[in-house]
JSON list of C-alpha atoms in Angstrom, two decimals:
[
{"chain": "A", "resi": 536, "resn": "MET", "atom": "CA", "xyz": [15.75, -5.11, 13.85]},
{"chain": "A", "resi": 537, "resn": "ILE", "atom": "CA", "xyz": [12.32, -5.11, 12.05]},
{"chain": "A", "resi": 538, "resn": "GLY", "atom": "CA", "xyz": [12.17, -7.73, 9.29]},
{"chain": "A", "resi": 539, "resn": "MET", "atom": "CA", "xyz": [10.86, -6.82, 5.86]},
{"chain": "A", "resi": 540, "resn": "ASP", "atom": "CA", "xyz": [7.62, -8.82, 6.50]},
{"chain": "A", "resi": 541, "resn": "ASP", "atom": "CA", "xyz": [6.90, -6.80, 9.70]},
{"chain": "A", "resi": 542, "resn": "ARG", "atom": "CA", "xyz": [6.62, -3.41, 7.99]},
{"chain": "A", "resi": 543, "resn": "LEU", "atom": "CA", "xyz": [3.32, -1.69, 7.11]},
{"chain": "A", "resi": 544, "resn": "LEU", "atom": "CA", "xyz": [3.79, 1.25, 4.76]},
{"chain": "A", "resi": 545, "resn": "LEU", "atom": "CA", "xyz": [0.62, 3.43, 4.23]},
{"chain": "A", "resi": 546, "resn": "ILE", "atom": "CA", "xyz": [1.90, 4.96, 1.07]},
{"chain": "A", "resi": 547, "resn": "PRO", "atom": "CA", "xyz": [0.88, 4.62, -2.60]},
{"chain": "A", "resi": 548, "resn": "GLY", "atom": "CA", "xyz": [4.13, 2.80, -3.36]},
{"chain": "A", "resi": 549, "resn": "PRO", "atom": "CA", "xyz": [6.49, 1.20, -3.36]},
{"chain": "A", "resi": 550, "resn": "THR", "atom": "CA", "xyz": [5.00, -1.13, -0.78]},
{"chain": "A", "resi": 551, "resn": "MET", "atom": "CA", "xyz": [6.43, -4.09, 1.05]},
{"chain": "A", "resi": 552, "resn": "VAL", "atom": "CA", "xyz": [4.95, -7.49, 0.17]},
{"chain": "A", "resi": 553, "resn": "SER", "atom": "CA", "xyz": [5.14, -10.77, 1.99]},
{"chain": "A", "resi": 554, "resn": "SER", "atom": "CA", "xyz": [7.61, -13.52, 1.03]},
{"chain": "A", "resi": 555, "resn": "ARG", "atom": "CA", "xyz": [4.59, -15.61, -0.26]},
{"chain": "A", "resi": 556, "resn": "VAL", "atom": "CA", "xyz": [3.61, -12.81, -2.64]},
{"chain": "A", "resi": 557, "resn": "LEU", "atom": "CA", "xyz": [7.23, -12.33, -3.84]},
{"chain": "A", "resi": 558, "resn": "ARG", "atom": "CA", "xyz": [7.39, -16.12, -4.56]},
{"chain": "A", "resi": 559, "resn": "SER", "atom": "CA", "xyz": [4.16, -15.92, -6.48]},
{"chain": "A", "resi": 560, "resn": "MET", "atom": "CA", "xyz": [5.35, -12.92, -8.42]},
{"chain": "A", "resi": 561, "resn": "SER", "atom": "CA", "xyz": [8.47, -14.78, -9.54]},
{"chain": "A", "resi": 562, "resn": "ARG", "atom": "CA", "xyz": [6.35, -17.25, -11.57]},
{"chain": "A", "resi": 563, "resn": "GLN", "atom": "CA", "xyz": [5.73, -16.81, -15.26]},
{"chain": "A", "resi": 564, "resn": "VAL", "atom": "CA", "xyz": [2.51, -14.76, -15.91]},
{"chain": "A", "resi": 565, "resn": "ASP", "atom": "CA", "xyz": [-0.45, -16.61, -17.34]},
{"chain": "A", "resi": 566, "resn": "SER", "atom": "CA", "xyz": [-2.56, -15.12, -20.05]},
{"chain": "A", "resi": 567, "resn": "HIS", "atom": "CA", "xyz": [-6.19, -14.18, -19.29]},
{"chain": "A", "resi": 568, "resn": "LEU", "atom": "CA", "xyz": [-7.05, -16.84, -21.80]},
{"chain": "A", "resi": 569, "resn": "HIS", "atom": "CA", "xyz": [-5.29, -19.60, -19.83]},
{"chain": "A", "resi": 570, "resn": "LEU", "atom": "CA", "xyz": [-7.45, -22.17, -18.01]},
{"chain": "A", "resi": 571, "resn": "GLU", "atom": "CA", "xyz": [-5.61, -21.44, -14.69]},
{"chain": "A", "resi": 572, "resn": "PHE", "atom": "CA", "xyz": [-6.65, -17.77, -14.97]},
{"chain": "A", "resi": 573, "resn": "ASN", "atom": "CA", "xyz": [-10.26, -18.69, -15.48]},
{"chain": "A", "resi": 574, "resn": "SER", "atom": "CA", "xyz": [-10.16, -20.91, -12.37]},
{"chain": "A", "resi": 575, "resn": "LEU", "atom": "CA", "xyz": [-8.58, -18.10, -10.27]},
{"chain": "A", "resi": 576, "resn": "LEU", "atom": "CA", "xyz": [-11.02, -15.53, -11.51]},
{"chain": "A", "resi": 577, "resn": "LYS", "atom": "CA", "xyz": [-13.92, -17.79, -10.70]},
{"chain": "A", "resi": 578, "resn": "SER", "atom": "CA", "xyz": [-12.59, -18.32, -7.13]},
{"chain": "A", "resi": 579, "resn": "VAL", "atom": "CA", "xyz": [-12.17, -14.45, -6.72]},
{"chain": "A", "resi": 580, "resn": "LEU", "atom": "CA", "xyz": [-15.72, -13.77, -7.94]},
{"chain": "A", "resi": 581, "resn": "ASP", "atom": "CA", "xyz": [-17.13, -16.54, -5.63]},
{"chain": "A", "resi": 582, "resn": "ASP", "atom": "CA", "xyz": [-15.28, -14.98, -2.73]},
{"chain": "A", "resi": 583, "resn": "LEU", "atom": "CA", "xyz": [-16.60, -11.52, -3.65]},
{"chain": "A", "resi": 584, "resn": "ARG", "atom": "CA", "xyz": [-20.18, -12.78, -3.84]},
{"chain": "A", "resi": 585, "resn": "ARG", "atom": "CA", "xyz": [-19.84, -14.42, -0.48]},
{"chain": "A", "resi": 586, "resn": "LEU", "atom": "CA", "xyz": [-18.25, -11.40, 1.18]},
{"chain": "A", "resi": 587, "resn": "SER", "atom": "CA", "xyz": [-20.59, -8.83, -0.42]},
{"chain": "A", "resi": 588, "resn": "GLY", "atom": "CA", "xyz": [-23.77, -10.89, -0.30]},
{"chain": "A", "resi": 589, "resn": "ALA", "atom": "CA", "xyz": [-24.45, -9.86, -3.94]},
{"chain": "A", "resi": 590, "resn": "SER", "atom": "CA", "xyz": [-25.60, -12.41, -6.45]},
{"chain": "A", "resi": 591, "resn": "GLU", "atom": "CA", "xyz": [-23.63, -10.78, -9.25]},
{"chain": "A", "resi": 592, "resn": "VAL", "atom": "CA", "xyz": [-20.14, -9.22, -8.98]},
{"chain": "A", "resi": 593, "resn": "PHE", "atom": "CA", "xyz": [-17.44, -8.31, -11.47]},
{"chain": "A", "resi": 594, "resn": "VAL", "atom": "CA", "xyz": [-13.83, -7.07, -11.28]},
{"chain": "A", "resi": 595, "resn": "ILE", "atom": "CA", "xyz": [-12.50, -3.91, -12.96]},
{"chain": "A", "resi": 596, "resn": "ALA", "atom": "CA", "xyz": [-8.80, -3.28, -13.22]},
{"chain": "A", "resi": 597, "resn": "GLY", "atom": "CA", "xyz": [-8.04, 0.34, -12.45]},
{"chain": "A", "resi": 598, "resn": "SER", "atom": "CA", "xyz": [-6.76, 2.92, -10.01]},
{"chain": "A", "resi": 599, "resn": "GLY", "atom": "CA", "xyz": [-8.16, 4.16, -6.72]},
{"chain": "A", "resi": 600, "resn": "THR", "atom": "CA", "xyz": [-9.47, 7.16, -8.55]},
{"chain": "A", "resi": 601, "resn": "LEU", "atom": "CA", "xyz": [-11.43, 4.92, -10.91]},
{"chain": "A", "resi": 602, "resn": "ALA", "atom": "CA", "xyz": [-12.96, 3.24, -7.88]},
{"chain": "A", "resi": 603, "resn": "GLN", "atom": "CA", "xyz": [-14.01, 6.70, -6.48]},
{"chain": "A", "resi": 604, "resn": "GLU", "atom": "CA", "xyz": [-15.50, 7.63, -9.89]},
{"chain": "A", "resi": 605, "resn": "ILE", "atom": "CA", "xyz": [-17.39, 4.31, -10.17]},
{"chain": "A", "resi": 606, "resn": "GLY", "atom": "CA", "xyz": [-18.75, 4.67, -6.59]},
{"chain": "A", "resi": 607, "resn": "ILE", "atom": "CA", "xyz": [-20.04, 8.21, -7.13]},
{"chain": "A", "resi": 608, "resn": "ALA", "atom": "CA", "xyz": [-21.37, 7.50, -10.59]},
{"chain": "A", "resi": 609, "resn": "ASN", "atom": "CA", "xyz": [-23.53, 4.70, -9.21]},
{"chain": "A", "resi": 610, "resn": "ILE", "atom": "CA", "xyz": [-24.88, 6.50, -6.13]},
{"chain": "A", "resi": 611, "resn": "ILE", "atom": "CA", "xyz": [-25.14, 10.24, -7.02]},
{"chain": "A", "resi": 612, "resn": "GLU", "atom": "CA", "xyz": [-27.79, 11.80, -9.19]},
{"chain": "A", "resi": 613, "resn": "PRO", "atom": "CA", "xyz": [-27.95, 15.45, -10.26]},
{"chain": "A", "resi": 614, "resn": "GLY", "atom": "CA", "xyz": [-28.79, 17.72, -7.37]},
{"chain": "A", "resi": 615, "resn": "ASP", "atom": "CA", "xyz": [-27.89, 15.18, -4.65]},
{"chain": "A", "resi": 616, "resn": "LYS", "atom": "CA", "xyz": [-26.03, 16.65, -1.67]},
{"chain": "A", "resi": 617, "resn": "VAL", "atom": "CA", "xyz": [-22.87, 14.81, -0.65]},
{"chain": "A", "resi": 618, "resn": "LEU", "atom": "CA", "xyz": [-20.82, 15.53, 2.46]},
{"chain": "A", "resi": 619, "resn": "CYS", "atom": "CA", "xyz": [-17.13, 15.24, 1.42]},
{"chain": "A", "resi": 620, "resn": "PHE", "atom": "CA", "xyz": [-14.53, 15.02, 4.06]},
{"chain": "A", "resi": 621, "resn": "THR", "atom": "CA", "xyz": [-11.01, 15.79, 2.75]},
{"chain": "A", "resi": 622, "resn": "ASN", "atom": "CA", "xyz": [-7.72, 15.49, 4.51]},
{"chain": "A", "resi": 623, "resn": "GLY", "atom": "CA", "xyz": [-5.26, 15.11, 1.61]},
{"chain": "A", "resi": 624, "resn": "PHE", "atom": "CA", "xyz": [-4.85, 14.88, -2.17]},
{"chain": "A", "resi": 625, "resn": "PHE", "atom": "CA", "xyz": [-6.83, 11.71, -2.81]},
{"chain": "A", "resi": 626, "resn": "GLY", "atom": "CA", "xyz": [-9.83, 12.56, -0.57]},
{"chain": "A", "resi": 627, "resn": "GLY", "atom": "CA", "xyz": [-9.78, 15.97, -2.25]},
{"chain": "A", "resi": 628, "resn": "ARG", "atom": "CA", "xyz": [-10.80, 14.29, -5.48]},
{"chain": "A", "resi": 629, "resn": "PHE", "atom": "CA", "xyz": [-14.23, 13.41, -4.14]},
{"chain": "A", "resi": 630, "resn": "PRO", "atom": "CA", "xyz": [-15.79, 16.91, -4.40]},
{"chain": "A", "resi": 631, "resn": "GLU", "atom": "CA", "xyz": [-14.57, 17.26, -8.04]},
{"chain": "A", "resi": 632, "resn": "ILE", "atom": "CA", "xyz": [-16.01, 13.84, -8.98]},
{"chain": "A", "resi": 633, "resn": "VAL", "atom": "CA", "xyz": [-19.35, 14.63, -7.19]},
{"chain": "A", "resi": 634, "resn": "ARG", "atom": "CA", "xyz": [-19.58, 17.87, -9.23]},
{"chain": "A", "resi": 635, "resn": "ARG", "atom": "CA", "xyz": [-18.87, 16.06, -12.48]},
{"chain": "A", "resi": 636, "resn": "HIS", "atom": "CA", "xyz": [-21.87, 13.81, -11.85]},
{"chain": "A", "resi": 637, "resn": "GLY", "atom": "CA", "xyz": [-24.14, 16.73, -11.06]},
{"chain": "A", "resi": 638, "resn": "GLY", "atom": "CA", "xyz": [-24.01, 16.42, -7.32]},
{"chain": "A", "resi": 639, "resn": "LYS", "atom": "CA", "xyz": [-23.56, 19.24, -4.77]},
{"chain": "A", "resi": 640, "resn": "PRO", "atom": "CA", "xyz": [-20.62, 18.57, -2.50]},
{"chain": "A", "resi": 641, "resn": "ARG", "atom": "CA", "xyz": [-20.36, 20.17, 0.93]},
{"chain": "A", "resi": 642, "resn": "VAL", "atom": "CA", "xyz": [-16.65, 20.05, 1.62]},
{"chain": "A", "resi": 643, "resn": "PHE", "atom": "CA", "xyz": [-15.38, 19.56, 5.18]},
{"chain": "A", "resi": 644, "resn": "GLU", "atom": "CA", "xyz": [-11.67, 20.20, 5.08]},
{"chain": "A", "resi": 645, "resn": "VAL", "atom": "CA", "xyz": [-9.46, 18.48, 7.81]},
{"chain": "A", "resi": 646, "resn": "PRO", "atom": "CA", "xyz": [-5.92, 19.81, 8.15]},
{"chain": "A", "resi": 647, "resn": "LEU", "atom": "CA", "xyz": [-3.24, 17.82, 6.31]},
{"chain": "A", "resi": 648, "resn": "GLY", "atom": "CA", "xyz": [-1.83, 15.16, 8.59]},
{"chain": "A", "resi": 649, "resn": "LEU", "atom": "CA", "xyz": [-4.93, 14.68, 10.74]},
{"chain": "A", "resi": 650, "resn": "ALA", "atom": "CA", "xyz": [-7.50, 12.01, 10.65]},
{"chain": "A", "resi": 651, "resn": "ILE", "atom": "CA", "xyz": [-11.21, 12.62, 10.14]},
{"chain": "A", "resi": 652, "resn": "LYS", "atom": "CA", "xyz": [-13.04, 12.47, 13.46]},
{"chain": "A", "resi": 653, "resn": "PRO", "atom": "CA", "xyz": [-16.27, 10.62, 13.93]},
{"chain": "A", "resi": 654, "resn": "ASP", "atom": "CA", "xyz": [-17.62, 13.53, 16.00]},
{"chain": "A", "resi": 655, "resn": "ASP", "atom": "CA", "xyz": [-17.05, 15.94, 13.10]},
{"chain": "A", "resi": 656, "resn": "VAL", "atom": "CA", "xyz": [-19.01, 13.54, 10.81]},
{"chain": "A", "resi": 657, "resn": "ARG", "atom": "CA", "xyz": [-21.85, 13.32, 13.37]},
{"chain": "A", "resi": 658, "resn": "LYS", "atom": "CA", "xyz": [-21.98, 17.15, 13.76]},
{"chain": "A", "resi": 659, "resn": "ALA", "atom": "CA", "xyz": [-22.07, 17.74, 10.00]},
{"chain": "A", "resi": 660, "resn": "LEU", "atom": "CA", "xyz": [-24.84, 15.16, 9.50]},
{"chain": "A", "resi": 661, "resn": "ARG", "atom": "CA", "xyz": [-27.02, 16.94, 12.05]},
{"chain": "A", "resi": 662, "resn": "GLU", "atom": "CA", "xyz": [-26.78, 20.18, 10.04]},
{"chain": "A", "resi": 663, "resn": "ASP", "atom": "CA", "xyz": [-28.29, 18.94, 6.78]},
{"chain": "A", "resi": 664, "resn": "LYS", "atom": "CA", "xyz": [-29.55, 15.90, 4.94]},
{"chain": "A", "resi": 665, "resn": "PHE", "atom": "CA", "xyz": [-27.07, 14.23, 2.47]},
{"chain": "A", "resi": 666, "resn": "LYS", "atom": "CA", "xyz": [-27.46, 11.39, 0.05]},
{"chain": "A", "resi": 667, "resn": "ALA", "atom": "CA", "xyz": [-23.84, 10.21, 0.76]},
{"chain": "A", "resi": 668, "resn": "VAL", "atom": "CA", "xyz": [-20.73, 10.89, 2.77]},
{"chain": "A", "resi": 669, "resn": "THR", "atom": "CA", "xyz": [-17.22, 10.43, 1.49]},
{"chain": "A", "resi": 670, "resn": "VAL", "atom": "CA", "xyz": [-14.28, 9.69, 3.73]},
{"chain": "A", "resi": 671, "resn": "THR", "atom": "CA", "xyz": [-10.86, 8.44, 2.61]},
{"chain": "A", "resi": 672, "resn": "HIS", "atom": "CA", "xyz": [-9.83, 5.51, 4.82]},
{"chain": "A", "resi": 673, "resn": "ILE", "atom": "CA", "xyz": [-6.12, 5.64, 4.18]},
{"chain": "A", "resi": 674, "resn": "GLU", "atom": "CA", "xyz": [-5.09, 9.04, 2.77]},
{"chain": "A", "resi": 675, "resn": "THR", "atom": "CA", "xyz": [-1.90, 7.88, 1.14]},
{"chain": "A", "resi": 676, "resn": "SER", "atom": "CA", "xyz": [-0.66, 11.39, 0.30]},
{"chain": "A", "resi": 677, "resn": "THR", "atom": "CA", "xyz": [-0.18, 11.98, 4.06]},
{"chain": "A", "resi": 678, "resn": "ALA", "atom": "CA", "xyz": [-0.10, 8.40, 5.35]},
{"chain": "A", "resi": 679, "resn": "VAL", "atom": "CA", "xyz": [-3.10, 9.18, 7.67]},
{"chain": "A", "resi": 680, "resn": "LYS", "atom": "CA", "xyz": [-5.69, 6.47, 8.57]},
{"chain": "A", "resi": 681, "resn": "SER", "atom": "CA", "xyz": [-9.19, 7.67, 9.50]},
{"chain": "A", "resi": 682, "resn": "PRO", "atom": "CA", "xyz": [-11.35, 5.58, 11.77]},
{"chain": "A", "resi": 683, "resn": "VAL", "atom": "CA", "xyz": [-13.87, 4.46, 9.17]},
{"chain": "A", "resi": 684, "resn": "ARG", "atom": "CA", "xyz": [-15.39, 1.72, 11.32]},
{"chain": "A", "resi": 685, "resn": "GLU", "atom": "CA", "xyz": [-16.28, 4.28, 14.06]},
{"chain": "A", "resi": 686, "resn": "ILE", "atom": "CA", "xyz": [-17.49, 6.76, 11.43]}
]
């Protein structure tokens, strides 16, 4: 039988968490004004700086859609062409977000339940020049994982 810690659910929720996380979640919540919180936040920011190679980083609490919006808002300018691969509900938000920021999305729809293929990305990139490409790594609406590393 598979134990609870052995499961990997690629869905938006509920999700399984490790015993260590469950123990941490059973503690009383500290305020963001508490000294322990400041120490934890500093540690997280230090790790983000190290991982990203950036000198300044910050954390924003929000949904995956907010992350999509922030990414597009910081990369796309009016008139920029963006190649948007969609294979589900959440990836399907990218073209709408690109339009909202004045970009011109070229949508490449992949059938629901299928991953985005690196060859399809290469082929589309040969057809035109794009400022950016959007691909959803884990399309939680269909539980499909696309090979982002290969793409």
